Coordinates of C-alpha atoms in Angstrom, one line a residue:
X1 CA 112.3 86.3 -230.0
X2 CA 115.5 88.2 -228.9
X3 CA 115.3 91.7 -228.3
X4 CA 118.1 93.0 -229.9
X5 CA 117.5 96.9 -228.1
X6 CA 117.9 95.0 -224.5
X7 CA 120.9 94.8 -222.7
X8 CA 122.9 91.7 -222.6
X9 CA 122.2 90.1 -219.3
X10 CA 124.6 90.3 -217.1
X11 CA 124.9 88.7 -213.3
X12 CA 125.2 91.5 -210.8
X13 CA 127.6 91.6 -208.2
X14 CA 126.9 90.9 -204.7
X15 CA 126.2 93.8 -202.7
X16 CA 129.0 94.8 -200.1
X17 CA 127.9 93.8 -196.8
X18 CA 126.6 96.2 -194.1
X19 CA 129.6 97.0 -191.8
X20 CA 128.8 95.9 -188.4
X21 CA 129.5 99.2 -186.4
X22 CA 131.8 99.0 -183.5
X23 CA 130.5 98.8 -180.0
X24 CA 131.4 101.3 -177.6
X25 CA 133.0 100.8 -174.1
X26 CA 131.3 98.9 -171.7
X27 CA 130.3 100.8 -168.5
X28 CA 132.4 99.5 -166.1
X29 CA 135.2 100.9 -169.0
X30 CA 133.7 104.3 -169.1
X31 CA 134.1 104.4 -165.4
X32 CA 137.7 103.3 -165.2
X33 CA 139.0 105.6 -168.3
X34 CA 142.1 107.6 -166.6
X35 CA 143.6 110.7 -168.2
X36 CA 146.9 110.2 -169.0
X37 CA 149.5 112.2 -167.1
X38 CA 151.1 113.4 -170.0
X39 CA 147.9 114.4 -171.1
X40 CA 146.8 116.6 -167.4
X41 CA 150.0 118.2 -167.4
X42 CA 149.8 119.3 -171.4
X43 CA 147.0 120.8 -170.7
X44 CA 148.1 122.4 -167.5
X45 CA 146.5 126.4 -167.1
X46 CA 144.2 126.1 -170.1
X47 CA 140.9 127.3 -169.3
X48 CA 137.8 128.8 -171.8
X49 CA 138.7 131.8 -173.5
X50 CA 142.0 132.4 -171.9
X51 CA 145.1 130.2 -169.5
X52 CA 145.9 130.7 -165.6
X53 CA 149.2 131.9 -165.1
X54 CA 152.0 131.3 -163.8
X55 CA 152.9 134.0 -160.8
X56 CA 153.7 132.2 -157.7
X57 CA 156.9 131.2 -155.8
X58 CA 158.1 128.6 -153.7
X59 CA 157.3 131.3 -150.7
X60 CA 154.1 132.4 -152.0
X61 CA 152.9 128.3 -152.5
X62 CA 154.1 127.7 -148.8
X63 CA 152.2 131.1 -147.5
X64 CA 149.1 129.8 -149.6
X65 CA 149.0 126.5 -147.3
X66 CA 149.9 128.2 -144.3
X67 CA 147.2 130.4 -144.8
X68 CA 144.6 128.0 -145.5
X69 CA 145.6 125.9 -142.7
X70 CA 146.4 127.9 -139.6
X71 CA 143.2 130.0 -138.4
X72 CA 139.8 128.5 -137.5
X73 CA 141.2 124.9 -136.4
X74 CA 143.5 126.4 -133.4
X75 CA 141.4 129.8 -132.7
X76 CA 137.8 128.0 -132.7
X77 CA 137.7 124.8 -132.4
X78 CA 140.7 123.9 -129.4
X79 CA 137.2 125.5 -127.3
X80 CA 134.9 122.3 -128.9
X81 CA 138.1 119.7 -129.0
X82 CA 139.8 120.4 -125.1
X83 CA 136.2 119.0 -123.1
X84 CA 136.4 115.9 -125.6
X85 CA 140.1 115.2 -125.1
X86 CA 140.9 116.9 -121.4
X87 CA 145.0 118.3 -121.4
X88 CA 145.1 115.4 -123.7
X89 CA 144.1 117.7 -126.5
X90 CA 147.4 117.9 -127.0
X91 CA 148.2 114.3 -128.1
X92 CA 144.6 114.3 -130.2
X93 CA 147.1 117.5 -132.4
X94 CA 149.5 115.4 -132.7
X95 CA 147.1 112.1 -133.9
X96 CA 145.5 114.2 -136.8
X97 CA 148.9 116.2 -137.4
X98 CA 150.0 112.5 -137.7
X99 CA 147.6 111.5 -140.2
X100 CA 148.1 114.8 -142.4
X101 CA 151.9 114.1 -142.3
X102 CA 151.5 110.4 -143.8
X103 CA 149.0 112.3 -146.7
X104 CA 151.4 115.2 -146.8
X105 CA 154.2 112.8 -147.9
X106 CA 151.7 111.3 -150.5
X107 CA 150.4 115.0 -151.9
X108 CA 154.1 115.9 -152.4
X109 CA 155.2 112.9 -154.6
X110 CA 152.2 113.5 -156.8
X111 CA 152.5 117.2 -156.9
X112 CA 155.7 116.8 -158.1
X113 CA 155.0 114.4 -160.2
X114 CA 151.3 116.0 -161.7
X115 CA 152.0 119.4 -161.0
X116 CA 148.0 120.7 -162.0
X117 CA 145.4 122.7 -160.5
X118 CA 142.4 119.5 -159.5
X119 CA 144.7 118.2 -156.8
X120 CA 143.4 114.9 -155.7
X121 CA 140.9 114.9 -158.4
X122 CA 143.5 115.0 -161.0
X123 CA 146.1 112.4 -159.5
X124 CA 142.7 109.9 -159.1
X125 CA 142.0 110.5 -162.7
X126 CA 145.5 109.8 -163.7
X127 CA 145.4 106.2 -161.4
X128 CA 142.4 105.2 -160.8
X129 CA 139.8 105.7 -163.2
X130 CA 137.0 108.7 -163.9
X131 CA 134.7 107.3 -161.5
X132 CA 136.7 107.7 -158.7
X133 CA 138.1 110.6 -159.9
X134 CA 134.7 112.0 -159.8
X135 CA 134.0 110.9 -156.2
X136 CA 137.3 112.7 -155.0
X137 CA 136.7 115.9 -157.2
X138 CA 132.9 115.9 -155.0
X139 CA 134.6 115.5 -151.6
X140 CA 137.1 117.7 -152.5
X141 CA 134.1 120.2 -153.1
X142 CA 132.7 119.2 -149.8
X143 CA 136.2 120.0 -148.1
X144 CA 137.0 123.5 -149.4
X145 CA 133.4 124.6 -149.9
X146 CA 132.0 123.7 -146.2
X147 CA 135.5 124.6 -144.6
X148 CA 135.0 128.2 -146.2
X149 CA 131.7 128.2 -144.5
X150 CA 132.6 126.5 -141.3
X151 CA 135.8 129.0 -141.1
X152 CA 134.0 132.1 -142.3
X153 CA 131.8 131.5 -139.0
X154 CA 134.3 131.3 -136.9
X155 CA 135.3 134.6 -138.3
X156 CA 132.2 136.1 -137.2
X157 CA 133.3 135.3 -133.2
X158 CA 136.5 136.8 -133.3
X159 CA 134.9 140.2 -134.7
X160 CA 132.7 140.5 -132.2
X161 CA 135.3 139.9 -129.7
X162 CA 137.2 142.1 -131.3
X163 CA 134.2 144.8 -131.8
X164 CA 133.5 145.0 -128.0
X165 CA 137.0 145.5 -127.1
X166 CA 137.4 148.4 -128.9
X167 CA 134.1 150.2 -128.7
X168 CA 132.4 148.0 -126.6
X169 CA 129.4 146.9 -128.9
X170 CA 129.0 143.8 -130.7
X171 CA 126.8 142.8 -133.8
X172 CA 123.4 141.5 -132.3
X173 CA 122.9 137.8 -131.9
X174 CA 119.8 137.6 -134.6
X175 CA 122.3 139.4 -137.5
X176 CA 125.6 137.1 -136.6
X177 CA 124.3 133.4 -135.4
X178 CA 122.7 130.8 -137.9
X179 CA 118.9 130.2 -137.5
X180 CA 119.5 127.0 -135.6
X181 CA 121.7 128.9 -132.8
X182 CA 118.7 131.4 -132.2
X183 CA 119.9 134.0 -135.1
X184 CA 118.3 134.9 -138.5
X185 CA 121.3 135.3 -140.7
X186 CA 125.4 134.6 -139.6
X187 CA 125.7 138.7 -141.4
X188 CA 129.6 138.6 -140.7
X189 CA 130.6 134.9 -141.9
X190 CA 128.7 136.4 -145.4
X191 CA 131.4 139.3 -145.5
X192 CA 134.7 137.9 -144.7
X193 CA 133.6 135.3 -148.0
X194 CA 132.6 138.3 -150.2
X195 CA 135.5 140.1 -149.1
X196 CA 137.8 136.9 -150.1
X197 CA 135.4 136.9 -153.8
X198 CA 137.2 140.4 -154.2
X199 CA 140.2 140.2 -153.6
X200 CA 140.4 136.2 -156.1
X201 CA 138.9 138.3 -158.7
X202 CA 141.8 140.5 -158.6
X203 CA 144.5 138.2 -159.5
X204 CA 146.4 135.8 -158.1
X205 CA 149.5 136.8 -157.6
X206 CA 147.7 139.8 -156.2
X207 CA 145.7 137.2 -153.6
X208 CA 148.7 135.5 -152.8
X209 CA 150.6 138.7 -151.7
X210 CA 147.4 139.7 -149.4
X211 CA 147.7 136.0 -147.9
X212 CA 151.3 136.0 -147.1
X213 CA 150.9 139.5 -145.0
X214 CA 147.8 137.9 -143.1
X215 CA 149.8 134.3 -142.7
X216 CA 152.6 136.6 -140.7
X217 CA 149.9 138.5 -139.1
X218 CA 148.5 135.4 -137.7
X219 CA 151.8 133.7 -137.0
X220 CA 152.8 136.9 -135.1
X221 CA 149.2 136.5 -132.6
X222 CA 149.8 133.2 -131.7
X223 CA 153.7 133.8 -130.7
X224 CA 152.2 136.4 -128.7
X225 CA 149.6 134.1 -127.1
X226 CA 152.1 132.2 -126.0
X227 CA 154.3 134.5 -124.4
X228 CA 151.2 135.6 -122.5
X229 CA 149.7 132.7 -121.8
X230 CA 152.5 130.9 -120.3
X231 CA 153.0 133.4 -117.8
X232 CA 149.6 131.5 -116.4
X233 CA 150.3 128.5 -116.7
X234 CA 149.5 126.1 -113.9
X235 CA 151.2 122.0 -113.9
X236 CA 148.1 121.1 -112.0
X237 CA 146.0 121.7 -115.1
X238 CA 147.6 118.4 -116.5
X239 CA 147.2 116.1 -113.2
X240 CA 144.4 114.1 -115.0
X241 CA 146.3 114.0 -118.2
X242 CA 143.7 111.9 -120.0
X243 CA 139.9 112.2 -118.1
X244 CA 138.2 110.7 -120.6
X245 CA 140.9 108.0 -122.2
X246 CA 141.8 107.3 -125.4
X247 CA 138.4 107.4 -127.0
X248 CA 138.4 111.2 -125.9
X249 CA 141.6 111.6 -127.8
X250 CA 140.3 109.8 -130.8
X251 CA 137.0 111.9 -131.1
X252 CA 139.4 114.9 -130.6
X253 CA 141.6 114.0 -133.2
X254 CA 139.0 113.2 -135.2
X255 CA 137.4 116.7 -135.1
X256 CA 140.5 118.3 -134.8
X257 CA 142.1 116.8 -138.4
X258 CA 139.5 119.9 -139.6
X259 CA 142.4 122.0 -138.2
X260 CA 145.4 121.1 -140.8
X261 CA 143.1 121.0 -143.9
X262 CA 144.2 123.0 -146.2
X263 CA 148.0 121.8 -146.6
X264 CA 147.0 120.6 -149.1
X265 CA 146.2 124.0 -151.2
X266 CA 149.0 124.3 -152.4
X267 CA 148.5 121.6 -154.7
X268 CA 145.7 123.2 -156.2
X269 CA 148.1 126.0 -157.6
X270 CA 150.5 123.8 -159.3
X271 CA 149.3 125.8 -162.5
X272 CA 150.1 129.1 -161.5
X273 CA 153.5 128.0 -160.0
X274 CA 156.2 129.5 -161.3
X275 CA 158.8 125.8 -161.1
X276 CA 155.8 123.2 -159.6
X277 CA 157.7 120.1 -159.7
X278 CA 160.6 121.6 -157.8
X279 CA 158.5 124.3 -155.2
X280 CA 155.2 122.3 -154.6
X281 CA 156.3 119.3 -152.5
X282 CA 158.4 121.3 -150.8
X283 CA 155.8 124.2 -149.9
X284 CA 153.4 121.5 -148.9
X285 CA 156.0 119.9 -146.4
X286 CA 157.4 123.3 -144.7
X287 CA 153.8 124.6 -144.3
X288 CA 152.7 121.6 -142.4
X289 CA 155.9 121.3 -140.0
X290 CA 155.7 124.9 -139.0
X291 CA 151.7 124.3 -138.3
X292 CA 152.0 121.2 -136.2
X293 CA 154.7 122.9 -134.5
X294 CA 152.5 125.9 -133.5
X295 CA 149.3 124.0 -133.0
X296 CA 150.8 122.0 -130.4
X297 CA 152.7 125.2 -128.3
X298 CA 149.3 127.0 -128.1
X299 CA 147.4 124.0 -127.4
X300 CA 150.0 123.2 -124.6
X301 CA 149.9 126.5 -123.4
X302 CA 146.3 126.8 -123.4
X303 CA 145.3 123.8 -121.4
X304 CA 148.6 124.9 -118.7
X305 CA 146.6 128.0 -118.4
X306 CA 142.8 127.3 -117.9
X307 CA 141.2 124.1 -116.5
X308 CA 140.0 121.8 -119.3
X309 CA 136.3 121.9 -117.9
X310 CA 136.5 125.9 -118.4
X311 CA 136.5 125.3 -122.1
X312 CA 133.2 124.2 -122.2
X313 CA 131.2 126.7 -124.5
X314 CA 133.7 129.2 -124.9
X315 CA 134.1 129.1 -129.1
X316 CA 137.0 132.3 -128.6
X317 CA 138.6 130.3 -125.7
X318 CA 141.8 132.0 -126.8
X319 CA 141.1 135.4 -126.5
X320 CA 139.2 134.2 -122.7
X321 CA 142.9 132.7 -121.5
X322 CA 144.4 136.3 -122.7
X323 CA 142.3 138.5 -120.5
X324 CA 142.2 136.0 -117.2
X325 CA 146.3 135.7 -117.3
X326 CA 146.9 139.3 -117.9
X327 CA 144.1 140.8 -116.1
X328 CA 143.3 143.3 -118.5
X329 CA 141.2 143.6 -122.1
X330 CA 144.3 144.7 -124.0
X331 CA 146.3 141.8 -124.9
X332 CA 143.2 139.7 -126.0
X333 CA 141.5 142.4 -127.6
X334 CA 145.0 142.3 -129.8
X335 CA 144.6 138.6 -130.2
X336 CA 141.1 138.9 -131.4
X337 CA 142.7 141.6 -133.8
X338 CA 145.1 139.0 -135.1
X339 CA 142.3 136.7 -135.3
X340 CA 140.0 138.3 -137.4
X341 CA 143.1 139.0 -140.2
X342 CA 143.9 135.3 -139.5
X343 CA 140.9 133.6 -140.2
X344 CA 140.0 136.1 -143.3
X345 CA 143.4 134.4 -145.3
X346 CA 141.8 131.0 -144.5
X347 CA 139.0 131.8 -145.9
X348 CA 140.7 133.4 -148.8
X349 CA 143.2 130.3 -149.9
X350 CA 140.9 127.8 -149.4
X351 CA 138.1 129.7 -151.4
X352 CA 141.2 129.6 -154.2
X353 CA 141.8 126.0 -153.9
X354 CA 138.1 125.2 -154.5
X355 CA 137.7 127.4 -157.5
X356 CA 140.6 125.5 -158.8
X357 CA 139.4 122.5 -158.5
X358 CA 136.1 123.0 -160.3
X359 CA 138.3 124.6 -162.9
X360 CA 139.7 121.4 -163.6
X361 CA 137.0 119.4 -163.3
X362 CA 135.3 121.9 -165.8
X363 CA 138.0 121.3 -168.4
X364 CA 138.0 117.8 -168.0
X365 CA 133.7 118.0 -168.8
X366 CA 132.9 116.8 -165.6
X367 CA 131.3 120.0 -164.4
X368 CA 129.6 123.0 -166.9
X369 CA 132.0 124.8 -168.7
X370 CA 131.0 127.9 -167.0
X371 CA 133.7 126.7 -163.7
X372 CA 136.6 126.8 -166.6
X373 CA 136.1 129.9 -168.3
X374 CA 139.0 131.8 -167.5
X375 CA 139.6 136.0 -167.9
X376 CA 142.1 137.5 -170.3
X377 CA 142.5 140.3 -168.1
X378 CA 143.4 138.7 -164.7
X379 CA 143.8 135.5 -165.8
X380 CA 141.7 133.9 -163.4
X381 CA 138.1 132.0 -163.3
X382 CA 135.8 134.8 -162.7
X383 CA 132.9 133.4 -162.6
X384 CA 133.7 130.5 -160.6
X385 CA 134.8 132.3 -158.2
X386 CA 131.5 134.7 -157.7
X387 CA 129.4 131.2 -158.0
X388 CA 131.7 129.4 -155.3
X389 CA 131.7 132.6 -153.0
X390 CA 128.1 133.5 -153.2
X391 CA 127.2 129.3 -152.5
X392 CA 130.0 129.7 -149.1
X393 CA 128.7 132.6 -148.6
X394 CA 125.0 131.2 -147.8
X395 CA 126.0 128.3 -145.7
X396 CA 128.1 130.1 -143.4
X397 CA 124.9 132.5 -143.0
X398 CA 122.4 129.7 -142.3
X399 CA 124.4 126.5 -141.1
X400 CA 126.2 126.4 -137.3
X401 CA 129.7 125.9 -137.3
X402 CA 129.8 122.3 -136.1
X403 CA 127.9 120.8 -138.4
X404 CA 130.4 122.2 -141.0
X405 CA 133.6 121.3 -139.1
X406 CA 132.6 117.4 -138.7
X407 CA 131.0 117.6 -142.3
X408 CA 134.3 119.1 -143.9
X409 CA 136.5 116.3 -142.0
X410 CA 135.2 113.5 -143.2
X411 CA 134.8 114.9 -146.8
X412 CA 138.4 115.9 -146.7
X413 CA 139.7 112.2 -144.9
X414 CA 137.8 109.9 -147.5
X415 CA 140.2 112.7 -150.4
X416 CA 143.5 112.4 -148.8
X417 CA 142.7 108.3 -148.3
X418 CA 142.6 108.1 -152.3
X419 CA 145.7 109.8 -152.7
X420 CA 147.6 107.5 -150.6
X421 CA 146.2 104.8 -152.4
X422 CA 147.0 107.0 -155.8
X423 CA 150.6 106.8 -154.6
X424 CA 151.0 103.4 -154.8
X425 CA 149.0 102.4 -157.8
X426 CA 150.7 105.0 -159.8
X427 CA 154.3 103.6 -158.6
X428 CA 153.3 100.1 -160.2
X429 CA 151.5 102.1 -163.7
X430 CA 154.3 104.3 -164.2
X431 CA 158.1 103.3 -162.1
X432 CA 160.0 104.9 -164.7
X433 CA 158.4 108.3 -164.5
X434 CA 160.2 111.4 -163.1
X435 CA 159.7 111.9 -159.2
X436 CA 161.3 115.2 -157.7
X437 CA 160.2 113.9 -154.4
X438 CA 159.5 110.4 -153.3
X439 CA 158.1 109.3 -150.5
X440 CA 160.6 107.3 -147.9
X441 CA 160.1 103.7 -147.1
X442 CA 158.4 102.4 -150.5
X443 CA 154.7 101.5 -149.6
X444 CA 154.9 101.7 -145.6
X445 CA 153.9 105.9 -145.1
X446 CA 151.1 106.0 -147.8
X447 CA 149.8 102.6 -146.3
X448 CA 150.0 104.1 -142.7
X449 CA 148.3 107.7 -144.4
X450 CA 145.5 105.2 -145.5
X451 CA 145.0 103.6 -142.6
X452 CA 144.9 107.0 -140.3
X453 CA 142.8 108.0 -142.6
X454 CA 140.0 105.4 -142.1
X455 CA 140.5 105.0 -138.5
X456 CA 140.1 109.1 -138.2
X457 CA 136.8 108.5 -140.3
X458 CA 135.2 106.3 -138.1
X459 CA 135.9 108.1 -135.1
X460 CA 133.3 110.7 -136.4
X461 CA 129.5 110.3 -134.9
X462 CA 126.9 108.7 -137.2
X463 CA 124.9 111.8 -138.2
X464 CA 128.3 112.6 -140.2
X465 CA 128.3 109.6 -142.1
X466 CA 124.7 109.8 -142.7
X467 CA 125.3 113.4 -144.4
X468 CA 128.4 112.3 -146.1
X469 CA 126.6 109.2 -147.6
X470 CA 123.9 111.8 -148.6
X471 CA 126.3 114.0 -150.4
X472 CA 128.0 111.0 -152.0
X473 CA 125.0 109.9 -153.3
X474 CA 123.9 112.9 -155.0
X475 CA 126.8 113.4 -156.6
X476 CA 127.2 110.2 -158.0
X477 CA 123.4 111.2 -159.5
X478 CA 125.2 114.1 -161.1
X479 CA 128.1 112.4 -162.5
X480 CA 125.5 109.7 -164.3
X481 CA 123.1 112.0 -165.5
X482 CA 126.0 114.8 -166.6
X483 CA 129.4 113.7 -165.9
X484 CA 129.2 110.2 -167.3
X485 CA 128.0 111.8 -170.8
X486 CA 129.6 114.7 -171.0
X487 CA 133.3 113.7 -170.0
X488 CA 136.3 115.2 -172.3
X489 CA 137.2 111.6 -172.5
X490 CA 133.8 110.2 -173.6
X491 CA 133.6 113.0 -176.4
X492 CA 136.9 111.6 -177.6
X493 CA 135.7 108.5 -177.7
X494 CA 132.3 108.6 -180.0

């Protein structure tokens, strides 16, 4: 019987179906992502709670490489470099100033080009995909944090020199050597990094104008080293030119290479510049002509005035050569004087160019957020800056100073390779995009910086590479357990 209450039947319509949700990037996607360039420069000087700014000059930028080039490389280690290479030592400058010139011309095209704070990181990240990115941004830590440490000890040497020519004492060996050197604590190398921590959390504009007085302090001792040391200089201290042949010269350059990083600094303050596509390449190329010029005068000088054997353990070999050719304590106490300001404005730029380089790789997500927050006061990342001090500050208290130099080389050789090869890629992504500065020949220099760069790598012992694939490997644990996840450009992607 029909139930007249009921509702007419009625067919009802076929659900909609489930929508199939969209998969995600593969991995080997998520590793290759790359920030676009319009992108890293937009966001050029943003930090957490406040922006860098932008203070410095085409003088101050080239002051900032000089400064964290020219110091520890030519007062500390010519002593470990002359019994590897013999009078030679010279030529082994000129190999490594080689292969920073071929990276140089590389550094400037991209700085011009990308003018932000991460340096390498950032031009990887704009060419070649996060992962590499990542793995440049990590040596790049390796290169600034261990040079600060390595040069902060070196510090240490020329004080004491400097401490017993004036009132003849000297900080005991237990409070300014590293445990494995017979000490407790390196006491001074701890200093000269909090010093630099002060003076970065004061600005830096502020920074940069303490550098540039240091950077003509330090030019100023080693004109005078040479007018002193050449008055003892003997043509018989070249007769066997190259004792220990070309492999000498290649070890030598090889350790030696430690002595131009930092050119590069300047490239880490492409977001406080005040015009970075114009002044960057150029500060980058006048710094590292006038340091190759000067390396190789006092290294020429040097070995004309002492035997190459006499170099042998002597770590302030300059200061030595001062007080043998003039007979008296004077002059080198004055060059120990000039060394001691000299190294300090090493430590201090190339402190700045690794707090700059977290900060980027902060805002890009890569690292906690705490490396980008920025202050509205001085407009600079303060507490980067006292985590990145405090951290140089304990290896250059503990750790001798040539396991840092060889340590910092290779970290700093495997960067500079990927920005050659950053060059190139980048020419073939992007051929239309403004260049104030291209590098000559087309492919032929950045191919040659690669090359140097590789050879130069393999000319350091195996203990080196064994350390270096230990600190690649823990980063790349880092970047896949943080990194990976917590990228700007995986957020933007979910």
């Amino acid at each position: 019987m029909l139930d007249h209450g009921a509702a007419p039947s009625a067919t009802a319509p076929p659900s909609a179906p489930t929508p199939t949700p969209t998969p995600g990037p593969g991995l080997g996607a998520r590793l290759m992502r790359r920030k676009p360039v319009e992108r890293l420069v937009a966001e050029g000087g943003q930090g957490e709670g406040g922006t860098l700014r932008r203070s410095l000059s085409m003088w101050q930028l080239t002051m900032i490489s000089i400064g964290a080039t020219l110091g520890t490389g030519i007062f500390v280690v010519l002593g470990d470099s002359v019994p590897k290479a013999g009078p030679a030592v010279t030529l082994a400058f000129v190999l490594a100033g080689l292969t920073a010139l071929f990276s140089a011309l590389s550094y400037a095209e991209l700085a011009g080009s990308i003018p932000v704070a991460g340096s390498s990181y950032s031009y990887a990240y704009a060419t070649m995909g996060e992962l590499v990115a990542w793995v440049c941004g990590w040596c790049l830590v390796l290169e600034y944090g261990v040079s600060v440490a390595a040069v902060a000890v070196g510090w240490g040497e020329y004080l004491n020199e400097l401490l017993n020519g004036t009132i003849g004492m000297t900080i005991p060996g237990m409070l300014s050597s590293a445990p494995g050197e017979g000490g407790i604590i390196n006491l001074p190398g701890l200093i000269v990094v909090l010093l630099a921590m002060v003076f970065l959390l004061g600005g830096a504009k502020e920074s940069a104008r303490a550098n540039t007085i240091m950077v003509v302090v330090k030019i100023g001792a080693l004109v005078l080293f040479c007018a002193i040391g050449f008055m003892g200089f003997k043509s018989g201290n070249y007769a066997d030119f190259m004792p220990l042949g070309m492999a000498g010269v290649s070890a030598a350059g090889a350790s030696l290479f430690f002595s131009y990083i930092g050119f590069d600094a300047a490239s880490t303050a492409g977001e406080e510049a005040k015009n970075p596509q114009r002044d960057l390449p150029r500060a980058i190329m006048l710094s590292l002509i006038i340091v190759t010029a000067l390396y190789v005068l006092v290294a020429a000088v040097a070995v004309g005035a002492w035997h190459w054997k006499d170099f042998e353990g002597s770590e302030a070999s300059l200061t030595a050569i001062m007080n043998d050719v003039s007979g008296q304590t004077f002059w080198g106490t004055l060059l120990a004087a000039g060394a001691v300001i000299s190294i300090a404005s090493v430590v201090l730029t190339v402190l700045y160019g690794q707090t700059r380089v977290l900060f980027a790789m902060s805002r890009d997500g890569l690292v906690p957020k705490v490396f980008g927050k920025v202050s509205g006061r001085t407009g600079t990342p303060r507490v980067n800056t006292v985590i990145v001090s405090l951290f140089c500050g304990a290896l250059a208290s503990v750790i001798p100073l040539g396991k840092l130099v060889d340590a910092t080389s290779i970290g700093t050789l495997f960067a500079f390779a990927l920005v050659n090869v950053a060059v190139i890629v980048l020419r073939r992504t992007r051929p239309d995009m403004p260049r104030t500065f291209t590098v000559p020949l087309g492919w032929l220099f950045p191919v040659l910086g690669f090359g140097f760069c590789v050879y130069n790598m393999f000319s350091l012992d195996s203990v080196t590479w064994v350390v270096f694939g230990a600190w690649l490997a823990a980063g790349l644990v880092f970047y896949f357990l943080y990194g990976l996840r917590r990228s700007r450009l995986a957020t933007a992607e979910k």
